[in-house]
PDB file of C-alpha atoms in Angstrom:
ATOM      1  CA  TYR A   1      45.252 -50.471 -69.346  1.00  0.00           C
ATOM      2  CA  MET A   2      46.819 -47.284 -68.004  1.00  0.00           C
ATOM      3  CA  SER A   3      43.553 -45.451 -68.441  1.00  0.00           C
ATOM      4  CA  LYS A   4      41.660 -48.087 -66.500  1.00  0.00           C
ATOM      5  CA  THR A   5      44.248 -48.051 -63.691  1.00  0.00           C
ATOM      6  CA  THR A   6      44.080 -44.265 -63.467  1.00  0.00           C
ATOM      7  CA  THR A   7      40.281 -44.394 -63.251  1.00  0.00           C
ATOM      8  CA  THR A   8      40.476 -46.987 -60.471  1.00  0.00           C
ATOM      9  CA  ARG A   9      42.910 -44.830 -58.504  1.00  0.00           C
ATOM     10  CA  LYS A  10      40.624 -41.838 -58.859  1.00  0.00           C
ATOM     11  CA  ARG A  11      37.707 -43.877 -57.562  1.00  0.00           C
ATOM     12  CA  VAL A  12      39.728 -45.034 -54.561  1.00  0.00           C
ATOM     13  CA  LYS A  13      40.670 -41.426 -53.756  1.00  0.00           C
ATOM     14  CA  SER A  14      37.051 -40.391 -54.105  1.00  0.00           C
ATOM     15  CA  VAL A  15      35.927 -43.129 -51.722  1.00  0.00           C
ATOM     16  CA  LYS A  16      38.560 -42.090 -49.196  1.00  0.00           C
ATOM     17  CA  LYS A  17      37.320 -38.510 -49.302  1.00  0.00           C
ATOM     18  CA  ARG A  18      33.801 -39.681 -48.567  1.00  0.00           C
ATOM     19  CA  VAL A  19      34.769 -41.789 -45.567  1.00  0.00           C
ATOM     20  CA  ASN A  20      32.322 -41.079 -42.767  1.00  0.00           C
ATOM     21  CA  LEU A  21      33.482 -38.550 -40.196  1.00  0.00           C
ATOM     22  CA  VAL A  22      32.960 -41.173 -37.519  1.00  0.00           C
ATOM     23  CA  ASP A  23      35.866 -43.172 -38.958  1.00  0.00           C
ATOM     24  CA  SER A  24      38.223 -40.234 -38.529  1.00  0.00           C
ATOM     25  CA  VAL A  25      37.064 -39.630 -34.980  1.00  0.00           C
ATOM     26  CA  LEU A  26      37.532 -43.285 -34.084  1.00  0.00           C
ATOM     27  CA  ASP A  27      40.853 -43.733 -35.877  1.00  0.00           C
ATOM     28  CA  ARG A  28      43.170 -45.508 -33.447  1.00  0.00           C
ATOM     29  CA  THR A  29      46.268 -45.700 -35.646  1.00  0.00           C
ATOM     30  CA  VAL A  30      48.178 -43.137 -33.587  1.00  0.00           C
ATOM     31  CA  GLU A  31      51.215 -44.881 -32.153  1.00  0.00           C
ATOM     32  CA  PRO A  32      53.302 -42.504 -30.054  1.00  0.00           C
ATOM     33  CA  PRO A  33      57.039 -42.773 -30.706  1.00  0.00           C
ATOM     34  CA  VAL A  34      59.309 -43.454 -27.765  1.00  0.00           C
ATOM     35  CA  ASN A  35      60.328 -39.810 -27.384  1.00  0.00           C
ATOM     36  CA  ASN A  36      56.981 -38.169 -27.989  1.00  0.00           C
ATOM     37  CA  TRP A  37      56.943 -34.674 -26.510  1.00  0.00           C
ATOM     38  CA  ASP A  38      53.144 -34.463 -26.874  1.00  0.00           C
ATOM     39  CA  LEU A  39      52.834 -36.891 -23.967  1.00  0.00           C
ATOM     40  CA  ASP A  40      55.309 -35.100 -21.723  1.00  0.00           C
ATOM     41  CA  PHE A  41      52.615 -32.878 -20.216  1.00  0.00           C
ATOM     42  CA  LYS A  42      52.382 -31.921 -16.570  1.00  0.00           C
ATOM     43  CA  ILE A  43      49.582 -33.163 -14.344  1.00  0.00           C
ATOM     44  CA  ASN A  44      48.016 -31.049 -11.622  1.00  0.00           C
ATOM     45  CA  GLU A  45      46.204 -32.815  -8.788  1.00  0.00           C
ATOM     46  CA  GLU A  46      43.909 -30.235  -7.299  1.00  0.00           C
ATOM     47  CA  TYR A  47      41.631 -32.040  -4.871  1.00  0.00           C
ATOM     48  CA  LYS A  48      42.358 -33.456  -1.453  1.00  0.00           C
ATOM     49  CA  LEU A  49      40.919 -36.926  -1.972  1.00  0.00           C
ATOM     50  CA  THR A  50      38.995 -39.067   0.477  1.00  0.00           C
ATOM     51  CA  PRO A  51      40.334 -42.530   1.387  1.00  0.00           C
ATOM     52  CA  LYS A  52      37.738 -44.140  -0.922  1.00  0.00           C
ATOM     53  CA  GLN A  53      38.763 -41.913  -3.833  1.00  0.00           C
ATOM     54  CA  VAL A  54      42.441 -42.695  -3.249  1.00  0.00           C
ATOM     55  CA  GLU A  55      41.549 -46.396  -3.207  1.00  0.00           C
ATOM     56  CA  PHE A  56      39.815 -46.010  -6.578  1.00  0.00           C
ATOM     57  CA  LEU A  57      42.713 -44.107  -8.132  1.00  0.00           C
ATOM     58  CA  VAL A  58      45.294 -46.614  -6.922  1.00  0.00           C
ATOM     59  CA  LYS A  59      43.211 -49.554  -8.106  1.00  0.00           C
ATOM     60  CA  ALA A  60      42.507 -47.916 -11.501  1.00  0.00           C
ATOM     61  CA  LEU A  61      46.240 -47.489 -12.130  1.00  0.00           C
ATOM     62  CA  GLN A  62      47.201 -51.037 -11.213  1.00  0.00           C
ATOM     63  CA  LYS A  63      48.368 -53.067 -14.202  1.00  0.00           C
ATOM     64  CA  ASN A  64      46.107 -56.046 -13.479  1.00  0.00           C
ATOM     65  CA  THR A  65      42.961 -53.902 -13.240  1.00  0.00           C
ATOM     66  CA  ARG A  66      40.762 -54.281 -16.288  1.00  0.00           C
ATOM     67  CA  MET A  67      37.694 -52.321 -15.244  1.00  0.00           C
ATOM     68  CA  CYS A  68      36.386 -50.136 -12.433  1.00  0.00           C
ATOM     69  CA  MET A  69      32.669 -49.509 -11.890  1.00  0.00           C
ATOM     70  CA  VAL A  70      31.974 -46.320  -9.905  1.00  0.00           C
ATOM     71  CA  ASP A  71      28.591 -45.219  -8.568  1.00  0.00           C
ATOM     72  CA  GLY A  72      28.250 -42.044  -6.567  1.00  0.00           C
ATOM     73  CA  PRO A  73      26.389 -38.725  -6.160  1.00  0.00           C
ATOM     74  CA  ALA A  74      27.276 -35.432  -7.795  1.00  0.00           C
ATOM     75  CA  GLY A  75      30.430 -33.759  -6.536  1.00  0.00           C
ATOM     76  CA  THR A  76      32.326 -36.939  -5.654  1.00  0.00           C
ATOM     77  CA  ALA A  77      34.885 -36.272  -8.406  1.00  0.00           C
ATOM     78  CA  LYS A  78      34.012 -39.416 -10.365  1.00  0.00           C
ATOM     79  CA  THR A  79      34.780 -37.951 -13.803  1.00  0.00           C
ATOM     80  CA  TYR A  80      37.790 -36.036 -12.445  1.00  0.00           C
ATOM     81  CA  LEU A  81      39.304 -39.231 -11.037  1.00  0.00           C
ATOM     82  CA  ALA A  82      38.626 -41.202 -14.211  1.00  0.00           C
ATOM     83  CA  VAL A  83      40.242 -38.529 -16.405  1.00  0.00           C
ATOM     84  CA  LEU A  84      43.146 -38.173 -13.952  1.00  0.00           C
ATOM     85  CA  ALA A  85      43.801 -41.907 -14.048  1.00  0.00           C
ATOM     86  CA  ALA A  86      43.578 -41.983 -17.855  1.00  0.00           C
ATOM     87  CA  LEU A  87      45.977 -39.039 -18.218  1.00  0.00           C
ATOM     88  CA  LYS A  88      48.461 -40.665 -15.875  1.00  0.00           C
ATOM     89  CA  MET A  89      48.434 -43.799 -18.009  1.00  0.00           C
ATOM     90  CA  LEU A  90      48.784 -41.755 -21.188  1.00  0.00           C
ATOM     91  CA  ASN A  91      51.573 -39.659 -19.655  1.00  0.00           C
ATOM     92  CA  ARG A  92      53.440 -42.834 -18.732  1.00  0.00           C
ATOM     93  CA  LYS A  93      52.891 -44.172 -22.272  1.00  0.00           C
ATOM     94  CA  GLN A  94      51.105 -47.230 -20.899  1.00  0.00           C
ATOM     95  CA  ILE A  95      48.298 -46.736 -23.422  1.00  0.00           C
ATOM     96  CA  ASP A  96      47.998 -45.246 -26.911  1.00  0.00           C
ATOM     97  CA  ASN A  97      44.892 -43.165 -26.346  1.00  0.00           C
ATOM     98  CA  VAL A  98      41.924 -42.244 -24.197  1.00  0.00           C
ATOM     99  CA  ILE A  99      38.377 -42.880 -25.408  1.00  0.00           C
ATOM    100  CA  TYR A 100      35.619 -40.816 -23.768  1.00  0.00           C
ATOM    101  CA  ILE A 101      32.120 -42.230 -24.286  1.00  0.00           C
ATOM    102  CA  ARG A 102      28.900 -40.619 -23.205  1.00  0.00           C
ATOM    103  CA  SER A 103      25.244 -40.965 -24.084  1.00  0.00           C
ATOM    104  CA  ILE A 104      23.828 -38.232 -26.308  1.00  0.00           C
ATOM    105  CA  VAL A 105      20.450 -38.791 -24.681  1.00  0.00           C
ATOM    106  CA  GLU A 106      19.599 -36.551 -21.747  1.00  0.00           C
ATOM    107  CA  SER A 107      15.993 -37.684 -21.825  1.00  0.00           C
ATOM    108  CA  ALA A 108      14.198 -40.604 -23.407  1.00  0.00           C
ATOM    109  CA  SER A 109      13.094 -38.603 -26.460  1.00  0.00           C
ATOM    110  CA  ARG A 110      16.175 -36.678 -27.596  1.00  0.00           C
ATOM    111  CA  SER A 111      18.900 -37.615 -30.064  1.00  0.00           C
ATOM    112  CA  MET A 112      21.835 -35.884 -31.736  1.00  0.00           C
ATOM    113  CA  GLY A 113      20.336 -35.770 -35.212  1.00  0.00           C
ATOM    114  CA  ALA A 114      21.349 -37.026 -38.603  1.00  0.00           C
ATOM    115  CA  LEU A 115      24.871 -37.618 -39.844  1.00  0.00           C
ATOM    116  CA  PRO A 116      27.124 -37.301 -41.801  1.00  0.00           C
ATOM    117  CA  GLY A 117      28.680 -33.968 -41.203  1.00  0.00           C
ATOM    118  CA  GLU A 118      29.642 -32.403 -37.933  1.00  0.00           C
ATOM    119  CA  LEU A 119      29.929 -35.251 -35.438  1.00  0.00           C
ATOM    120  CA  GLU A 120      32.526 -33.467 -33.306  1.00  0.00           C
ATOM    121  CA  GLU A 121      30.512 -30.240 -33.372  1.00  0.00           C
ATOM    122  CA  LYS A 122      27.262 -32.001 -32.503  1.00  0.00           C
ATOM    123  CA  PHE A 123      28.872 -33.994 -29.716  1.00  0.00           C
ATOM    124  CA  ALA A 124      30.702 -30.966 -28.271  1.00  0.00           C
ATOM    125  CA  PRO A 125      28.070 -30.134 -25.577  1.00  0.00           C
ATOM    126  CA  TRP A 126      28.341 -33.692 -24.216  1.00  0.00           C
ATOM    127  CA  SER A 127      32.152 -33.475 -24.278  1.00  0.00           C
ATOM    128  CA  MET A 128      32.305 -30.438 -21.989  1.00  0.00           C
ATOM    129  CA  PRO A 129      32.805 -32.418 -18.730  1.00  0.00           C
ATOM    130  CA  LEU A 130      35.898 -34.022 -20.261  1.00  0.00           C
ATOM    131  CA  ILE A 131      37.233 -30.709 -21.579  1.00  0.00           C
ATOM    132  CA  ASP A 132      36.691 -29.074 -18.158  1.00  0.00           C
ATOM    133  CA  LYS A 133      38.630 -31.857 -16.431  1.00  0.00           C
ATOM    134  CA  LEU A 134      41.464 -31.659 -18.981  1.00  0.00           C
ATOM    135  CA  GLU A 135      41.814 -27.935 -18.239  1.00  0.00           C
ATOM    136  CA  GLU A 136      41.867 -28.671 -14.493  1.00  0.00           C
ATOM    137  CA  ILE A 137      44.395 -31.482 -14.653  1.00  0.00           C
ATOM    138  CA  THR A 138      46.800 -30.427 -17.411  1.00  0.00           C
ATOM    139  CA  THR A 139      48.689 -27.245 -18.201  1.00  0.00           C
ATOM    140  CA  ALA A 140      47.214 -24.681 -20.581  1.00  0.00           C
ATOM    141  CA  GLY A 141      46.801 -26.017 -24.091  1.00  0.00           C
ATOM    142  CA  ALA A 142      47.907 -29.575 -23.285  1.00  0.00           C
ATOM    143  CA  GLY A 143      44.389 -31.001 -23.284  1.00  0.00           C
ATOM    144  CA  SER A 144      43.386 -29.441 -26.606  1.00  0.00           C
ATOM    145  CA  ASN A 145      46.694 -30.550 -28.116  1.00  0.00           C
ATOM    146  CA  LEU A 146      46.078 -34.142 -27.041  1.00  0.00           C
ATOM    147  CA  MET A 147      42.608 -34.023 -28.557  1.00  0.00           C
ATOM    148  CA  ASN A 148      43.810 -32.419 -31.788  1.00  0.00           C
ATOM    149  CA  LYS A 149      46.531 -35.056 -32.159  1.00  0.00           C
ATOM    150  CA  GLY A 150      44.021 -37.866 -31.618  1.00  0.00           C
ATOM    151  CA  TYR A 151      45.315 -39.128 -28.279  1.00  0.00           C
ATOM    152  CA  ILE A 152      41.985 -38.268 -26.640  1.00  0.00           C
ATOM    153  CA  LYS A 153      38.794 -38.995 -28.571  1.00  0.00           C
ATOM    154  CA  CYS A 154      35.150 -38.373 -27.749  1.00  0.00           C
ATOM    155  CA  ILE A 155      32.418 -40.525 -29.247  1.00  0.00           C
ATOM    156  CA  PRO A 156      28.706 -41.000 -28.563  1.00  0.00           C
ATOM    157  CA  VAL A 157      27.602 -44.361 -27.272  1.00  0.00           C
ATOM    158  CA  ASN A 158      25.606 -45.177 -30.400  1.00  0.00           C
ATOM    159  CA  PHE A 159      28.793 -45.250 -32.531  1.00  0.00           C
ATOM    160  CA  THR A 160      30.575 -47.950 -30.538  1.00  0.00           C
ATOM    161  CA  ARG A 161      28.944 -50.998 -32.087  1.00  0.00           C
ATOM    162  CA  GLY A 162      31.376 -53.059 -34.138  1.00  0.00           C
ATOM    163  CA  LEU A 163      34.484 -51.425 -32.643  1.00  0.00           C
ATOM    164  CA  THR A 164      37.242 -52.972 -30.574  1.00  0.00           C
ATOM    165  CA  PHE A 165      39.174 -50.768 -28.170  1.00  0.00           C
ATOM    166  CA  LYS A 166      42.843 -51.769 -27.936  1.00  0.00           C
ATOM    167  CA  ASN A 167      45.645 -50.162 -25.910  1.00  0.00           C
ATOM    168  CA  SER A 168      43.154 -47.635 -24.597  1.00  0.00           C
ATOM    169  CA  CYS A 169      41.668 -46.281 -21.415  1.00  0.00           C
ATOM    170  CA  VAL A 170      37.933 -46.104 -22.058  1.00  0.00           C
ATOM    171  CA  ILE A 171      35.955 -43.704 -19.873  1.00  0.00           C
ATOM    172  CA  ILE A 172      32.203 -44.305 -19.898  1.00  0.00           C
ATOM    173  CA  ASP A 173      30.746 -41.179 -18.328  1.00  0.00           C
ATOM    174  CA  GLU A 174      27.198 -40.546 -17.082  1.00  0.00           C
ATOM    175  CA  ALA A 175      26.629 -44.287 -17.418  1.00  0.00           C
ATOM    176  CA  GLN A 176      23.298 -43.999 -15.606  1.00  0.00           C
ATOM    177  CA  ASN A 177      21.903 -42.490 -18.832  1.00  0.00           C
ATOM    178  CA  MET A 178      22.640 -45.642 -20.796  1.00  0.00           C
ATOM    179  CA  THR A 179      20.347 -48.596 -21.243  1.00  0.00           C
ATOM    180  CA  ASN A 180      21.327 -52.152 -20.458  1.00  0.00           C
ATOM    181  CA  SER A 181      21.749 -52.738 -24.198  1.00  0.00           C
ATOM    182  CA  GLU A 182      24.019 -49.711 -24.662  1.00  0.00           C
ATOM    183  CA  LEU A 183      26.254 -50.636 -21.742  1.00  0.00           C
ATOM    184  CA  THR A 184      26.412 -54.231 -22.931  1.00  0.00           C
ATOM    185  CA  THR A 185      27.503 -53.020 -26.381  1.00  0.00           C
ATOM    186  CA  ILE A 186      30.316 -50.909 -24.907  1.00  0.00           C
ATOM    187  CA  LEU A 187      31.541 -53.513 -22.435  1.00  0.00           C
ATOM    188  CA  THR A 188      31.786 -56.122 -25.181  1.00  0.00           C
ATOM    189  CA  ARG A 189      34.121 -53.865 -27.213  1.00  0.00           C
ATOM    190  CA  PHE A 190      36.924 -54.765 -24.808  1.00  0.00           C
ATOM    191  CA  GLY A 191      40.267 -55.331 -26.558  1.00  0.00           C
ATOM    192  CA  GLU A 192      43.859 -56.155 -25.572  1.00  0.00           C
ATOM    193  CA  ASN A 193      45.670 -53.919 -23.076  1.00  0.00           C
ATOM    194  CA  SER A 194      42.621 -51.772 -22.398  1.00  0.00           C
ATOM    195  CA  LYS A 195      41.060 -50.470 -19.227  1.00  0.00           C
ATOM    196  CA  TYR A 196      37.463 -49.421 -18.653  1.00  0.00           C
ATOM    197  CA  LEU A 197      36.392 -46.772 -16.118  1.00  0.00           C
ATOM    198  CA  VAL A 198      32.591 -46.774 -15.878  1.00  0.00           C
ATOM    199  CA  VAL A 199      31.211 -43.877 -13.819  1.00  0.00           C
ATOM    200  CA  GLY A 200      27.676 -42.814 -13.074  1.00  0.00           C
ATOM    201  CA  ASP A 201      25.114 -41.757 -10.490  1.00  0.00           C
ATOM    202  CA  SER A 202      22.311 -44.279 -10.162  1.00  0.00           C
ATOM    203  CA  TYR A 203      20.096 -41.645  -8.506  1.00  0.00           C
ATOM    204  CA  GLN A 204      20.256 -39.231 -11.454  1.00  0.00           C
ATOM    205  CA  ALA A 205      19.168 -41.390 -14.374  1.00  0.00           C
ATOM    206  CA  ASP A 206      17.476 -39.107 -16.919  1.00  0.00           C
ATOM    207  CA  ILE A 207      16.048 -42.161 -18.689  1.00  0.00           C
ATOM    208  CA  GLY A 208      14.448 -43.523 -15.519  1.00  0.00           C
ATOM    209  CA  VAL A 209      13.758 -47.254 -15.338  1.00  0.00           C
ATOM    210  CA  LYS A 210      15.388 -47.773 -18.738  1.00  0.00           C
ATOM    211  CA  SER A 211      18.806 -47.215 -17.164  1.00  0.00           C
ATOM    212  CA  GLY A 212      20.929 -50.351 -17.033  1.00  0.00           C
ATOM    213  CA  PHE A 213      23.717 -48.891 -14.907  1.00  0.00           C
ATOM    214  CA  LYS A 214      22.603 -50.049 -11.469  1.00  0.00           C
ATOM    215  CA  LYS A 215      21.883 -53.606 -12.656  1.00  0.00           C
ATOM    216  CA  ILE A 216      25.201 -53.946 -14.440  1.00  0.00           C
ATOM    217  CA  CYS A 217      27.106 -52.538 -11.471  1.00  0.00           C
ATOM    218  CA  LYS A 218      25.454 -55.164  -9.266  1.00  0.00           C
ATOM    219  CA  ALA A 219      26.315 -57.914 -11.761  1.00  0.00           C
ATOM    220  CA  PHE A 220      30.026 -57.206 -11.243  1.00  0.00           C
ATOM    221  CA  GLU A 221      29.944 -56.931  -7.457  1.00  0.00           C
ATOM    222  CA  THR A 222      31.214 -60.480  -7.063  1.00  0.00           C
ATOM    223  CA  PRO A 223      34.438 -62.136  -5.896  1.00  0.00           C
ATOM    224  CA  SER A 224      34.928 -63.710  -9.321  1.00  0.00           C
ATOM    225  CA  SER A 225      34.783 -60.237 -10.937  1.00  0.00           C
ATOM    226  CA  THR A 226      37.521 -59.053  -8.593  1.00  0.00           C
ATOM    227  CA  GLU A 227      39.633 -62.044  -9.595  1.00  0.00           C
ATOM    228  CA  TRP A 228      39.290 -60.933 -13.233  1.00  0.00           C
ATOM    229  CA  GLY A 229      40.460 -57.405 -12.377  1.00  0.00           C
ATOM    230  CA  ILE A 230      36.979 -55.864 -12.304  1.00  0.00           C
ATOM    231  CA  ASN A 231      36.372 -53.711  -9.237  1.00  0.00           C
ATOM    232  CA  SER A 232      33.294 -51.870  -7.953  1.00  0.00           C
ATOM    233  CA  PHE A 233      33.271 -48.639  -5.929  1.00  0.00           C
ATOM    234  CA  LYS A 234      30.430 -46.860  -4.206  1.00  0.00           C
ATOM    235  CA  PHE A 235      30.983 -43.202  -3.307  1.00  0.00           C
ATOM    236  CA  THR A 236      28.725 -41.518  -0.763  1.00  0.00           C
ATOM    237  CA  GLY A 237      28.027 -38.001   0.444  1.00  0.00           C
ATOM    238  CA  ASP A 238      31.170 -38.238   2.576  1.00  0.00           C
ATOM    239  CA  ASP A 239      33.226 -38.330  -0.634  1.00  0.00           C
ATOM    240  CA  ILE A 240      31.852 -35.037  -1.992  1.00  0.00           C
ATOM    241  CA  VAL A 241      34.748 -32.646  -2.581  1.00  0.00           C
ATOM    242  CA  ARG A 242      33.066 -30.017  -4.732  1.00  0.00           C
ATOM    243  CA  SER A 243      31.661 -27.987  -1.814  1.00  0.00           C
ATOM    244  CA  ASP A 244      30.301 -28.343   1.729  1.00  0.00           C
ATOM    245  CA  VAL A 245      26.899 -27.024   0.752  1.00  0.00           C
ATOM    246  CA  LEU A 246      26.602 -29.638  -1.988  1.00  0.00           C
ATOM    247  CA  ARG A 247      27.204 -32.313   0.633  1.00  0.00           C
ATOM    248  CA  PHE A 248      24.271 -30.881   2.594  1.00  0.00           C
ATOM    249  CA  ILE A 249      22.073 -30.654  -0.519  1.00  0.00           C
ATOM    250  CA  ILE A 250      22.773 -34.272  -1.510  1.00  0.00           C
ATOM    251  CA  GLY A 251      22.008 -35.354   2.044  1.00  0.00           C
ATOM    252  CA  ARG A 252      18.602 -33.628   2.023  1.00  0.00           C
ATOM    253  CA  LEU A 253      17.748 -34.891  -1.455  1.00  0.00           C
ATOM    254  CA  SER A 254      18.381 -38.445  -0.282  1.00  0.00           C
ATOM    255  CA  THR A 255      15.403 -38.079   2.083  1.00  0.00           C
ATOM    256  CA  VAL A 256      13.024 -37.277  -0.773  1.00  0.00           C
ATOM    257  CA  LYS A 257      10.871 -40.273  -1.658  1.00  0.00           C
TER     258      LYS A 257
END
């Protein structure tokens, strides 16, 4: 009997060692204690925001807001604002973690490759916008510490099926590069005490007509959506804060048919 029990325990340990890397990346068991110094980081707010951007940030932080859909051109600080809002919620201990989701497809024919193995390493190039914003918004080392401790997690869109996001702020970045099916999968992962920030640029869809972002944004531009705490925002060239020349470039590109 003892021999059989020992063998069973060894098998259990072996199975645990072989758990897919995705499970470790998606592990949401981190529950910050009341006095958790990891979350006492400082937040820097670099940009002078436009009235529309301030409206988005205020709405994103409101308790009754469940989701914000944001469409706007490059340079309008969409990702910056989403990460800023998420960090504020994490800093205030209103959520347990931040989930950053992005498509691994930059064109219709590319994919990340086979697993198992180095999911974090393979996904690293697509995580760079998040890492850049963490370095902008937090003090040195705070962002990497939050990621290492599991408070901020990056996952590709094709690993969201079957999950439920609870007590999280979920940032869906570059949403214009997701199909209707992919966005539907993510949006139906909604769990208790979670908030979705869906950001994209409908004019820069690398997957062309396969993009579902514009259609889904339109689907939620209704009074009933607002009643459910789902808000839509449309940034324009006037909201570009990256540089004056970019505002001019975006303006000229908008004339190209």
